mmCIF file of C-alpha atoms and ligand atoms in Angstrom:
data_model
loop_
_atom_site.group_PDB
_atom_site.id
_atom_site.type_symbol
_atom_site.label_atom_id
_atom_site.label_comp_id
_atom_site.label_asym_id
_atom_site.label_seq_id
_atom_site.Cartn_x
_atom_site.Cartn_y
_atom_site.Cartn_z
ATOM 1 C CA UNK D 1 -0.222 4.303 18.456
ATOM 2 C CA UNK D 2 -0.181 1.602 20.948
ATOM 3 C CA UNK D 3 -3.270 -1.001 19.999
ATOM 4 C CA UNK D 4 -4.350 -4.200 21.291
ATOM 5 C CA UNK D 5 -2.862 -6.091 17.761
ATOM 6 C CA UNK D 6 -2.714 -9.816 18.851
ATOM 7 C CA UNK D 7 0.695 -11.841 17.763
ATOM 8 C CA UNK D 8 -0.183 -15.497 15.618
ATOM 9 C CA UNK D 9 2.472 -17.192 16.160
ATOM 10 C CA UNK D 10 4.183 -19.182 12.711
ATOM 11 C CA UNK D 11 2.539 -22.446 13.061
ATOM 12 C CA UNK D 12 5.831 -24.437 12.381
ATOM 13 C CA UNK D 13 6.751 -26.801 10.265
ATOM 14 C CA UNK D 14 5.372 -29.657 11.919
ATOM 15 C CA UNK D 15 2.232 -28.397 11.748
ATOM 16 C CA UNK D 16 2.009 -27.336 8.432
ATOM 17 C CA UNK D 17 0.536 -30.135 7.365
ATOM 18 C CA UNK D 18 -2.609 -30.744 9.725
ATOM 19 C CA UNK D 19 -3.306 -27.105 9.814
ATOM 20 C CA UNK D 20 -2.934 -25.656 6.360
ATOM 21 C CA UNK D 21 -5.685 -28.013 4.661
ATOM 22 C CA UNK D 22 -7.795 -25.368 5.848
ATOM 23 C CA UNK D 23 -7.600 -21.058 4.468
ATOM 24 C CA UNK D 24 -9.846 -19.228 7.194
ATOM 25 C CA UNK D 25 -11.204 -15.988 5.081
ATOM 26 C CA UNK D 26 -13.068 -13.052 7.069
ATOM 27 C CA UNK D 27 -15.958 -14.375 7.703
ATOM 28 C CA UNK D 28 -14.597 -17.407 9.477
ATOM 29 C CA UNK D 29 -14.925 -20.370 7.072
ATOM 30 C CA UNK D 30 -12.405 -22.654 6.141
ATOM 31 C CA UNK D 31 -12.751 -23.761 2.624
ATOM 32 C CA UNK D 32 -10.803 -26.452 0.546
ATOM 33 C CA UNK D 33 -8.508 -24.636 -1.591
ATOM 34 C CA UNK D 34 -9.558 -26.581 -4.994
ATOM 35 C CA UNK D 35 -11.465 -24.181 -7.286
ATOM 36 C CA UNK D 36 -8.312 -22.583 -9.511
ATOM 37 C CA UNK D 37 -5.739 -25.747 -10.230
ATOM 38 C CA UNK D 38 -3.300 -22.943 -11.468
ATOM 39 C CA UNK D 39 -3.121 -21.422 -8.064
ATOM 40 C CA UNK D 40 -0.316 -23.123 -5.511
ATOM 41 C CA UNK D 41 -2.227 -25.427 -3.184
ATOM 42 C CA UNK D 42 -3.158 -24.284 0.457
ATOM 43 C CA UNK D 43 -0.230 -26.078 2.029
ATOM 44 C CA UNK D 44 2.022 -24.429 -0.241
ATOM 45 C CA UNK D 45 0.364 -21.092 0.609
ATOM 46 C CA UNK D 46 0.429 -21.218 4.293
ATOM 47 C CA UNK D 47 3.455 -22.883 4.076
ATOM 48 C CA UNK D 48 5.566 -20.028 2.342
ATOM 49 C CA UNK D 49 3.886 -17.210 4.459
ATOM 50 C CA UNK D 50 5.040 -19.155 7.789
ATOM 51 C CA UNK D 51 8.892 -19.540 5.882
ATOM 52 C CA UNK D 52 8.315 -15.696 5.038
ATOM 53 C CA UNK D 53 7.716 -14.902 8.702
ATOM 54 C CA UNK D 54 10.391 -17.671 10.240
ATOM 55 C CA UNK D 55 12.755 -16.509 8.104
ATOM 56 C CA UNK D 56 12.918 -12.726 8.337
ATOM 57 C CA UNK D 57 11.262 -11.897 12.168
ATOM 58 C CA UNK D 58 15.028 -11.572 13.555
ATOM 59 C CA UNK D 59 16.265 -9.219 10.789
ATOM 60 C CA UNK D 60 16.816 -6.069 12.228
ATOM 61 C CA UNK D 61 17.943 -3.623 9.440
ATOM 62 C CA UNK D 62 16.692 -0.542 8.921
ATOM 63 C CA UNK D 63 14.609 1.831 11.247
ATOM 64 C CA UNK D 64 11.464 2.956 11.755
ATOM 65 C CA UNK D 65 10.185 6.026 10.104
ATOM 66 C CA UNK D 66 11.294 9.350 12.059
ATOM 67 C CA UNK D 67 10.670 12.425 10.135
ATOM 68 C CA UNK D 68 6.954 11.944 11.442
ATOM 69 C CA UNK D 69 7.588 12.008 15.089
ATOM 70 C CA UNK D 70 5.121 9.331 16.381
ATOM 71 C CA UNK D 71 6.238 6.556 13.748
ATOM 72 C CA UNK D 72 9.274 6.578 15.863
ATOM 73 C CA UNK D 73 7.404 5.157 18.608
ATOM 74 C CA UNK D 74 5.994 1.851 16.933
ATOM 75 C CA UNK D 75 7.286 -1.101 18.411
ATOM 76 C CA UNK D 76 9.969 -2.017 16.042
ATOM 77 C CA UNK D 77 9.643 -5.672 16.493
ATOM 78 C CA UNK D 78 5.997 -6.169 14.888
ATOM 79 C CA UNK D 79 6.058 -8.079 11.721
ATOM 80 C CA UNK D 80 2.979 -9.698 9.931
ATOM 81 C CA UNK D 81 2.906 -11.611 6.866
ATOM 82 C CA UNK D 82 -0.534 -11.753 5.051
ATOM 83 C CA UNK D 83 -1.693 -13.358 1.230
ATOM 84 C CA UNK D 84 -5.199 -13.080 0.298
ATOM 85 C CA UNK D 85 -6.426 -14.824 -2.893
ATOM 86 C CA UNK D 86 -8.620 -13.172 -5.689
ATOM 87 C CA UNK D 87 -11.097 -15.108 -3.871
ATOM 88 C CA UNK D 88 -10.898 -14.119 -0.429
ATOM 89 C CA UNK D 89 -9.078 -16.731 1.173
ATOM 90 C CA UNK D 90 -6.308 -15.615 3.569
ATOM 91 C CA UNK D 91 -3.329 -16.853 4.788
ATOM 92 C CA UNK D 92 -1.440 -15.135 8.003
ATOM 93 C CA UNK D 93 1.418 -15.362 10.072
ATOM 94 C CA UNK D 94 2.798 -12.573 12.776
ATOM 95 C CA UNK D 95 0.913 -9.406 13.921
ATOM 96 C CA UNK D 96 -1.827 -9.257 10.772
ATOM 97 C CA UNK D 97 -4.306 -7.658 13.515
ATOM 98 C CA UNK D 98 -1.803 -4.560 14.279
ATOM 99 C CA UNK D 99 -3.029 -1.003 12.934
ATOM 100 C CA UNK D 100 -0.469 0.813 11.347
ATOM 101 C CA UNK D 101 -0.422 4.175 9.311
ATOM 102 C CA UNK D 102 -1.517 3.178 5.440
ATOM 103 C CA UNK D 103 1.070 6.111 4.535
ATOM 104 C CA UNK D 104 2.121 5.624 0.814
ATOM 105 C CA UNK D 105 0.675 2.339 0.580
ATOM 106 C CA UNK D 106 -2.717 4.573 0.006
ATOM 107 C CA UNK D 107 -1.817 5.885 -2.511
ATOM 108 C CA UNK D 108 -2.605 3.379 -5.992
ATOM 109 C CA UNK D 109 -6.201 2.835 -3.994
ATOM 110 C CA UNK D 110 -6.515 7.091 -4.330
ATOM 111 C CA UNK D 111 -5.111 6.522 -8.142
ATOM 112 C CA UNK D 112 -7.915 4.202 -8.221
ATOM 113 C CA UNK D 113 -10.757 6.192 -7.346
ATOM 114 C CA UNK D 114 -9.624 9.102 -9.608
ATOM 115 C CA UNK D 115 -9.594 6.856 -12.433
ATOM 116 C CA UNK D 116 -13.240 5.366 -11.549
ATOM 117 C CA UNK D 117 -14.335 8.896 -12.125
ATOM 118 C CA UNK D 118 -12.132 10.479 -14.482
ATOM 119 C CA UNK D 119 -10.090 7.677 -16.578
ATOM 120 C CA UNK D 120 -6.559 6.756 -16.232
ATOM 121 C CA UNK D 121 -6.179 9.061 -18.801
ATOM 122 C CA UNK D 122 -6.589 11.816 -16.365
ATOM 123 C CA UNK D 123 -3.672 10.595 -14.269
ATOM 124 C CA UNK D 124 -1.682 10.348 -17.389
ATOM 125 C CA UNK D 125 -2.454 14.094 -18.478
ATOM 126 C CA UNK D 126 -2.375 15.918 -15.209
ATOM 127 C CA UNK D 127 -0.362 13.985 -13.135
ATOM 128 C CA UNK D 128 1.850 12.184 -14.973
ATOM 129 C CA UNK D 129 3.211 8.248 -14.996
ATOM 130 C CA UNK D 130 6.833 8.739 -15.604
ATOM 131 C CA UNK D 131 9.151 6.739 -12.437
ATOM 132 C CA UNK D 132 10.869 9.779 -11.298
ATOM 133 C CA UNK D 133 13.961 7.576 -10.003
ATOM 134 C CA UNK D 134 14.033 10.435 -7.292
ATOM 135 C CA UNK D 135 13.140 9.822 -3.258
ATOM 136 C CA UNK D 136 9.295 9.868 -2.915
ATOM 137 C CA UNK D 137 9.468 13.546 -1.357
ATOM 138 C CA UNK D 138 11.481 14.834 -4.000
ATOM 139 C CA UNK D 139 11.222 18.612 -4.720
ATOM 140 C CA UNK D 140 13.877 18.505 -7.651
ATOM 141 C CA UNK D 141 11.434 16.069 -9.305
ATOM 142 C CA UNK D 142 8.992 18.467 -10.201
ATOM 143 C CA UNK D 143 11.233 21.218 -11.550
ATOM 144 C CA UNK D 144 13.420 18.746 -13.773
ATOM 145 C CA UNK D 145 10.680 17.776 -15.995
ATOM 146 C CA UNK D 146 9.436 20.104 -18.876
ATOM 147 C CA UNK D 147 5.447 19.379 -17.716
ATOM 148 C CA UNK D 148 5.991 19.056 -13.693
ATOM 149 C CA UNK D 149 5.134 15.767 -14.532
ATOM 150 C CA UNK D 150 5.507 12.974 -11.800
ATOM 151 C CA UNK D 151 3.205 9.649 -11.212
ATOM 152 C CA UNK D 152 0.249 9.382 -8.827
ATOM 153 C CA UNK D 153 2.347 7.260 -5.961
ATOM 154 C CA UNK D 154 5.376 9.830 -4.630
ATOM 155 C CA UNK D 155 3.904 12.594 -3.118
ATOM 156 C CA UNK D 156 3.635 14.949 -5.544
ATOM 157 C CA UNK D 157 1.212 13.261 -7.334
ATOM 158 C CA UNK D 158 -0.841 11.997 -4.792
ATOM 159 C CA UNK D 159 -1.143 15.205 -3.224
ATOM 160 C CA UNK D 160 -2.132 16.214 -6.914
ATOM 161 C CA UNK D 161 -4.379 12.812 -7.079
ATOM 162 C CA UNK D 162 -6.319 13.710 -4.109
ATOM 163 C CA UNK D 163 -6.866 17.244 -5.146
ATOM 164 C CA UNK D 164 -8.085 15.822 -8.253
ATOM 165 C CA UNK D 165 -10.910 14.328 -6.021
ATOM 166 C CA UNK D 166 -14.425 15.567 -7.058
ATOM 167 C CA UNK D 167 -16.101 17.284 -4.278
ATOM 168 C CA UNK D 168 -17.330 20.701 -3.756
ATOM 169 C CA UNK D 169 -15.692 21.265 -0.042
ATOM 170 C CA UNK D 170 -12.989 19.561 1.867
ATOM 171 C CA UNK D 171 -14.976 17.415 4.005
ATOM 172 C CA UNK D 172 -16.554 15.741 1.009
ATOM 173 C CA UNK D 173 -13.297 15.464 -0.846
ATOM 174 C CA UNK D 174 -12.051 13.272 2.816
ATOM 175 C CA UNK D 175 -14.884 11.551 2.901
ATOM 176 C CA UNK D 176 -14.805 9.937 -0.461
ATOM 177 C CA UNK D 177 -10.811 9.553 0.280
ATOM 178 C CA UNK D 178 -11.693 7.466 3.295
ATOM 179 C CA UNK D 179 -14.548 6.143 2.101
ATOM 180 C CA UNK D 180 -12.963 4.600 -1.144
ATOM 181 C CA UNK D 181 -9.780 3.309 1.124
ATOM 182 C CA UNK D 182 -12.605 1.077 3.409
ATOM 183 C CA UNK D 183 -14.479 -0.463 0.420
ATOM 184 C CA UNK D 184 -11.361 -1.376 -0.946
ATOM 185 C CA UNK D 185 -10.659 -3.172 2.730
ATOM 186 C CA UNK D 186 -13.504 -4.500 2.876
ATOM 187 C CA UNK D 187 -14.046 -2.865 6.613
ATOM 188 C CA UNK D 188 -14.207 0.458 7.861
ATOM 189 C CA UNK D 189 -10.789 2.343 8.007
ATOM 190 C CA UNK D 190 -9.983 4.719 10.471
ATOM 191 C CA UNK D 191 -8.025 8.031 10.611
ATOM 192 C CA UNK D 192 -5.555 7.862 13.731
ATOM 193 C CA UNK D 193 -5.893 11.216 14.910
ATOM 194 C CA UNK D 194 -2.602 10.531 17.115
ATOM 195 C CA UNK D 195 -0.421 10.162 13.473
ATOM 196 C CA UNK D 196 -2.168 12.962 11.246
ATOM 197 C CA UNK D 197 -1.634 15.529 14.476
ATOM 198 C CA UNK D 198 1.803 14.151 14.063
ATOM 199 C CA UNK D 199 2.164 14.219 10.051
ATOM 200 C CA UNK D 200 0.806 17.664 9.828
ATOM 201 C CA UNK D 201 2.626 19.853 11.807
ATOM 202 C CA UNK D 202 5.684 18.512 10.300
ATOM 203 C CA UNK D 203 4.647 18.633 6.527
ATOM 204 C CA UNK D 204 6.937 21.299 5.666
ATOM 205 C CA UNK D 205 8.267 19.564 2.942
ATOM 206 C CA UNK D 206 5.059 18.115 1.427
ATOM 207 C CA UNK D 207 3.492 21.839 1.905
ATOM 208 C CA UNK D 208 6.640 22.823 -0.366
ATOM 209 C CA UNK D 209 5.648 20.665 -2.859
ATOM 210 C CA UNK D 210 1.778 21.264 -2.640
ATOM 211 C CA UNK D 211 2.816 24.995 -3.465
ATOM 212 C CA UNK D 212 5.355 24.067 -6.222
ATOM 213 C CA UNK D 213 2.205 22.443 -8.027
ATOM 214 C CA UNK D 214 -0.192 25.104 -7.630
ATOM 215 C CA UNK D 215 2.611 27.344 -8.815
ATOM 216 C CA UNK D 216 2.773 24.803 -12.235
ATOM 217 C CA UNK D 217 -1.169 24.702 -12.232
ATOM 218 C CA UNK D 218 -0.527 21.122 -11.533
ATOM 219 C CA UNK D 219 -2.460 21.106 -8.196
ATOM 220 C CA UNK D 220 -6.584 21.148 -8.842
ATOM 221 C CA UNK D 221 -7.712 22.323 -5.585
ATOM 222 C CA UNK D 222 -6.307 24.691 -3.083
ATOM 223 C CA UNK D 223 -2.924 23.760 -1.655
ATOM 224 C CA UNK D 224 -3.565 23.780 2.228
ATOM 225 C CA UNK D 225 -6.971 21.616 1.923
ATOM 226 C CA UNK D 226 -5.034 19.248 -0.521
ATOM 227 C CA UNK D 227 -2.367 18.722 1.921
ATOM 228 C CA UNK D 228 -5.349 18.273 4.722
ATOM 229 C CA UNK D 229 -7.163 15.886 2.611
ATOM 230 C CA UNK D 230 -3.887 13.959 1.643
ATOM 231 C CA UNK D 231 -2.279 13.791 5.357
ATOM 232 C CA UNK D 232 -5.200 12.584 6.628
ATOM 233 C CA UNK D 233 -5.467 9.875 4.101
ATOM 234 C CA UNK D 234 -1.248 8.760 4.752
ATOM 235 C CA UNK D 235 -2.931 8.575 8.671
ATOM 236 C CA UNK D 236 -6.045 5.827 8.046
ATOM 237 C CA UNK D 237 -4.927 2.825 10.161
ATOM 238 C CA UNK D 238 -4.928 -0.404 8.435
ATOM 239 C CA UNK D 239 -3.706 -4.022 9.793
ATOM 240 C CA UNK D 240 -1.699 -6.143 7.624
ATOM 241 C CA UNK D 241 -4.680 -8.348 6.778
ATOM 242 C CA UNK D 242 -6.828 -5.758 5.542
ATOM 243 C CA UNK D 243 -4.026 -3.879 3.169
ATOM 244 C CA UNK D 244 -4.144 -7.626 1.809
ATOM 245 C CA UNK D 245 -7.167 -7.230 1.037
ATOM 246 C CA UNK D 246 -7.205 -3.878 -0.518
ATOM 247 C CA UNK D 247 -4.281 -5.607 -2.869
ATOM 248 C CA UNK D 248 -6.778 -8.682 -3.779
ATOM 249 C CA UNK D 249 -9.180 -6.118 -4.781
ATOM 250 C CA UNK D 250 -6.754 -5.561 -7.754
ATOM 251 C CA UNK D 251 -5.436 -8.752 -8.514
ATOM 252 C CA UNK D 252 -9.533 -9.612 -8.648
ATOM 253 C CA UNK D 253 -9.404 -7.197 -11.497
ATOM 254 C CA UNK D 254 -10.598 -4.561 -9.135
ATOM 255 C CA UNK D 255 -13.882 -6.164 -7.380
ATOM 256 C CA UNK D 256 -13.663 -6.788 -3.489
ATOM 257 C CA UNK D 257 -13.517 -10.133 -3.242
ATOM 258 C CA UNK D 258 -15.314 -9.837 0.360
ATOM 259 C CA UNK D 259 -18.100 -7.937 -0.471
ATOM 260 C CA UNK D 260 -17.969 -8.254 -3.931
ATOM 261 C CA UNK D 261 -17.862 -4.697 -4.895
ATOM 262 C CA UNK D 262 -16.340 -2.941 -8.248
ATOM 263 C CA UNK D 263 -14.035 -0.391 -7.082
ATOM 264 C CA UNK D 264 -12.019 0.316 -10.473
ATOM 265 C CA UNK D 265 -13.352 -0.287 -13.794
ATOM 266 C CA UNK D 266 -11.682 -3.646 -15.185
ATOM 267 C CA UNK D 267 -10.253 -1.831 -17.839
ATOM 268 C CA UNK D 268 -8.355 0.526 -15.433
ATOM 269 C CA UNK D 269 -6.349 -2.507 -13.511
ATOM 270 C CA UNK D 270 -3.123 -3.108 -15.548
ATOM 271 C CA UNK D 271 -2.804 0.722 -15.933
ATOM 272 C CA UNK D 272 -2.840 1.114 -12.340
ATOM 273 C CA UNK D 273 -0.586 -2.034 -11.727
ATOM 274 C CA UNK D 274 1.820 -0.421 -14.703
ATOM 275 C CA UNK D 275 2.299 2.476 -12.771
ATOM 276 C CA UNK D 276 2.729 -0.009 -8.939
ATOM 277 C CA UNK D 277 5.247 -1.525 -10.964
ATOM 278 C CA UNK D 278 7.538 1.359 -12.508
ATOM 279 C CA UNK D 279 7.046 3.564 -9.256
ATOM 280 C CA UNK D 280 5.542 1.821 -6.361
ATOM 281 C CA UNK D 281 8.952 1.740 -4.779
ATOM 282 C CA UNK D 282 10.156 4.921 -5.382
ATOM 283 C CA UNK D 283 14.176 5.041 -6.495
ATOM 284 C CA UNK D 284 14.340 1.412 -5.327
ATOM 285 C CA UNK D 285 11.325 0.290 -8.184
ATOM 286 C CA UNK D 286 14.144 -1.018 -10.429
ATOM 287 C CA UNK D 287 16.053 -3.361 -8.230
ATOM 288 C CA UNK D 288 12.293 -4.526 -6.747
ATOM 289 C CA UNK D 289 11.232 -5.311 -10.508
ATOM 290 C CA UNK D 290 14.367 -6.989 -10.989
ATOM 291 C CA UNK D 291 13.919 -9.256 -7.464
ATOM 292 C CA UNK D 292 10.044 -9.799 -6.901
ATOM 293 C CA UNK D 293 9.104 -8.829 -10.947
ATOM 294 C CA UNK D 294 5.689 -7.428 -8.965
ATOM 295 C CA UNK D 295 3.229 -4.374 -8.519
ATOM 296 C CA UNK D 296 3.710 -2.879 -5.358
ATOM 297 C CA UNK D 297 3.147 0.118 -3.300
ATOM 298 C CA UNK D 298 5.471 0.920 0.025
ATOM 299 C CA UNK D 299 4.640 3.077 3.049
ATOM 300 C CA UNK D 300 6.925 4.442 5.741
ATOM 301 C CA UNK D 301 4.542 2.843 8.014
ATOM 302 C CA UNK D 302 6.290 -0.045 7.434
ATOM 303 C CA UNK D 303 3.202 -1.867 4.688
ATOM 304 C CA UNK D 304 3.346 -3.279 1.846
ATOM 305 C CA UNK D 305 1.280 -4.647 -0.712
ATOM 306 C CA UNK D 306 2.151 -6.673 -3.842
ATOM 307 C CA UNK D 307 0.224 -8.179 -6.395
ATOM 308 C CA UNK D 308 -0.166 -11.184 -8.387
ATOM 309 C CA UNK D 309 -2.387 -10.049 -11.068
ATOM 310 C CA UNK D 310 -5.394 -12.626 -11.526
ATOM 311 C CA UNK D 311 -4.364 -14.634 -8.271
ATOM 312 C CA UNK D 312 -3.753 -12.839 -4.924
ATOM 313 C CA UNK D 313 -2.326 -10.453 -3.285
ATOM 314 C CA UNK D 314 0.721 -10.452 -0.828
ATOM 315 C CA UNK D 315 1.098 -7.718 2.123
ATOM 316 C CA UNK D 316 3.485 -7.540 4.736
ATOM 317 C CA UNK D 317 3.969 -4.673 7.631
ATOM 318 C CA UNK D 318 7.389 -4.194 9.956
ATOM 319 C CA UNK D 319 8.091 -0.292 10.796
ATOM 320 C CA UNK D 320 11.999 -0.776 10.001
ATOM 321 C CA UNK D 321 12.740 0.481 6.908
ATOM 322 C CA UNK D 322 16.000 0.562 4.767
ATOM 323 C CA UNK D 323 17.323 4.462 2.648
ATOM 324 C CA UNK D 324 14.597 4.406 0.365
ATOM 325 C CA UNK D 325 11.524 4.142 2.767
ATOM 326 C CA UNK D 326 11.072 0.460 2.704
ATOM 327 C CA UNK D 327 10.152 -1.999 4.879
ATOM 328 C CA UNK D 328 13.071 -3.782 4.955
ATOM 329 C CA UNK D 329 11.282 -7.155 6.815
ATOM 330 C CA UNK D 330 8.334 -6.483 4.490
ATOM 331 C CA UNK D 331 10.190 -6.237 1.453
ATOM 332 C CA UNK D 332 12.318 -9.593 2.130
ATOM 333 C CA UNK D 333 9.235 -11.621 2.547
ATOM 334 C CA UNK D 334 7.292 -10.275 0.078
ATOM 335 C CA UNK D 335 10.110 -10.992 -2.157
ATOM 336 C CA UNK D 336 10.705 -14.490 -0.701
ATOM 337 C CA UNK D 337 6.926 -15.462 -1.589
ATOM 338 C CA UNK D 338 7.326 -14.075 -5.007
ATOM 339 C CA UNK D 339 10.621 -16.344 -5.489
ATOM 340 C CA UNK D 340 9.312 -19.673 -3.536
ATOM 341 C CA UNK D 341 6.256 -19.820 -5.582
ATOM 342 C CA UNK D 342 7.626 -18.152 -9.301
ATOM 343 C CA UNK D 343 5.135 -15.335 -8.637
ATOM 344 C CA UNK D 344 7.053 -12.492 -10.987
ATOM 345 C CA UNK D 345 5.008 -11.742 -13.806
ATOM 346 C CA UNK D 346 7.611 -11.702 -15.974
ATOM 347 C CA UNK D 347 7.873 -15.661 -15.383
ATOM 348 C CA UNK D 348 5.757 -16.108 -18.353
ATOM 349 C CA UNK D 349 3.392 -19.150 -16.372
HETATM 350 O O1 LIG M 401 3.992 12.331 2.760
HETATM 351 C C1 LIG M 401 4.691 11.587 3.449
HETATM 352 O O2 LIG M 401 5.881 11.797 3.626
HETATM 353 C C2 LIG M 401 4.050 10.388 4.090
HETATM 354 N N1 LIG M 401 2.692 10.685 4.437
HETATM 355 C C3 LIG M 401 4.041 9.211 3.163
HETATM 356 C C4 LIG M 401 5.397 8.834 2.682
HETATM 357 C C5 LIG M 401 5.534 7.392 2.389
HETATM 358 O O3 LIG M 401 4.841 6.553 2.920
HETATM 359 C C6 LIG M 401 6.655 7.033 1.530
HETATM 360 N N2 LIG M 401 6.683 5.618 1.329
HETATM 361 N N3 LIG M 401 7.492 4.778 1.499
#
């Protein structure tokens, strides 16, 4: 799991101001950040993702991810901080570079591609969009409701969402799985062999559940490839940066705004940031709501991504994570950000 990430360094506050006049996007401009007078100015952008990182790089709550052997081994210490605007522009402080497992943080860019080809309605009828207010590997979740219904982003239903894929044979149902995750970053997106050889021979519990939803007819392809298909997607490797992008891909009403590529239909984008908002962090989606009033999708990785729907997207990546499977370094600055700059979309701006 060990990579050559590279470490930026907040800038500090002295340098705020000569430095954040200019946003450096992907392809290595810097542009004045003038276009959308709604949006907070460049300084105040770099400025609160530099606070975000100051502030919360010492915290050590929580701990990395153990029930999957090798996310025990990430250095604990990493932290990036990342937004990217509906336009492209990005802002970065801390280990942005790093690969990481995507984990759960896949999961609403799966939703998404299952939607392009079937309708949210789909999700709705076979999946379900109901928070469960359960763990994300809950078992009991599936038997207390009347229709096994769940929502595509604990593992239930995304294990149902990938099998809901359409492809005639496993490698073409992982294929479009990885190849939808890389358009939506903009960048290829590898599988980290290390992690899935890790994830898999320990998915007891997630083969449990696979089983459980064939039993209810709630699983649409056969249980063992559907738990290949959906362990390999929790094991694509993403940086910090990228799963920022993936998140402005939605707040751009669901174009790329790198390559400038539809990914969801427009119509598709609040449904999927309904479901980011009531679920995204599992039992903990409530108090979240309540804090950072934001879509938002978690992964024991230690990502996140939030968005700001119509102006960016924030993501931030630490492995420590608190009870519920949370980043808990993440979380804080994501939620920071959101408070510093009245991002909740229940601010009515
Ligand atoms: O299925 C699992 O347990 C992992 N592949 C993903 C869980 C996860 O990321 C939960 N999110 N916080």
């Amino acid at each position: 799991m060990v990579n050559d990430g590279k470490r930026l360094h907040s800038l500090g506050a002295m340098f705020v101001g000569v430095f954040a006049m200019v946003a450096i996007n992907l392809t290595g401009c810097a542009t004045a950040d003038a276009r959308d007078t709604s949006m907070p100015s460049v300084v105040e952008l770099q400025r609160v993702v530099d606070e975000a990182h100051a502030k919360f790089k010492d915290l050590k709550d929580g701990k990395n991810a153990d029930y999957i052997p090798i996310l025990a081994t990430v250095p604990s210490e990493l932290f990036g901080v990342v937004i990217v605007t509906k336009d492209g522009r990005i802002y970065e402080a801390g280990d942005t570079d790093y690969m990481f497992a995507i984990e759960s943080t896949s999961k609403p860019f799966n939703a998404a591609l299952v939607m392009k080809e079937q309708g949210a309605q789909a999700i709705k009828d076979k999946i379900g969009v109901e928070p469960t207010g359960l763990p994300f590997n809950s078992k009991l979740a599936l038997e207390i409701y009347d229709a096994r219904s769940v929502n595509p982003l604990v593992n239930a239903g995304a294990i149902a969402q990938v099998s809901m894929v359409q492809a005639d044979n496993e490698d073409e149902r992982w294929q479009k799985v990885q190849q939808n995750l890389s358009a939506f970053a903009g960048e290829d997106l590898p599988l980290m062999d290390e992690v899935y050889q890790s994830e898999y021979k320990t998915s007891w519990s997630n083969r449990a559940i696979a089983n459980l939803l064939y039993n209810y007819e709630r699983l649409y392809a056969e249980p063992e490839e559907s738990m290949r298909v959906y362990t390999k997607m929790c094991s694509v490797g993403v940086t910090t940066k990228q799963l920022g992008v993936m998140g402005a891909t939605l707040a751009n009403g669901g174009v790329n705004p790198l390559t400038g590529k539809r990914l969801l239909p427009e119509e598709d984008v609040p449904e999927l940031l309904a479901i980011m908002l009531t679920a995204g962090f599992y039992d903990e989606s409530g108090e979240w709501s309540f804090s950072a009033g934001l879509p938002a999708k978690t992964g024991v990785g230690g990502g996140i991504v939030a968005v700001v729907p119509g102006e960016m997207a924030i993501a931030a990546f630490s492995p420590r994570l608190n009870e519920a499977g949370n980043s808990v370094r993440a979380l804080n600055a994501i939620n920071y950000i959101s408070d510093e700059l009245n991002l909740s979309i229940f601010d009515g701006r």
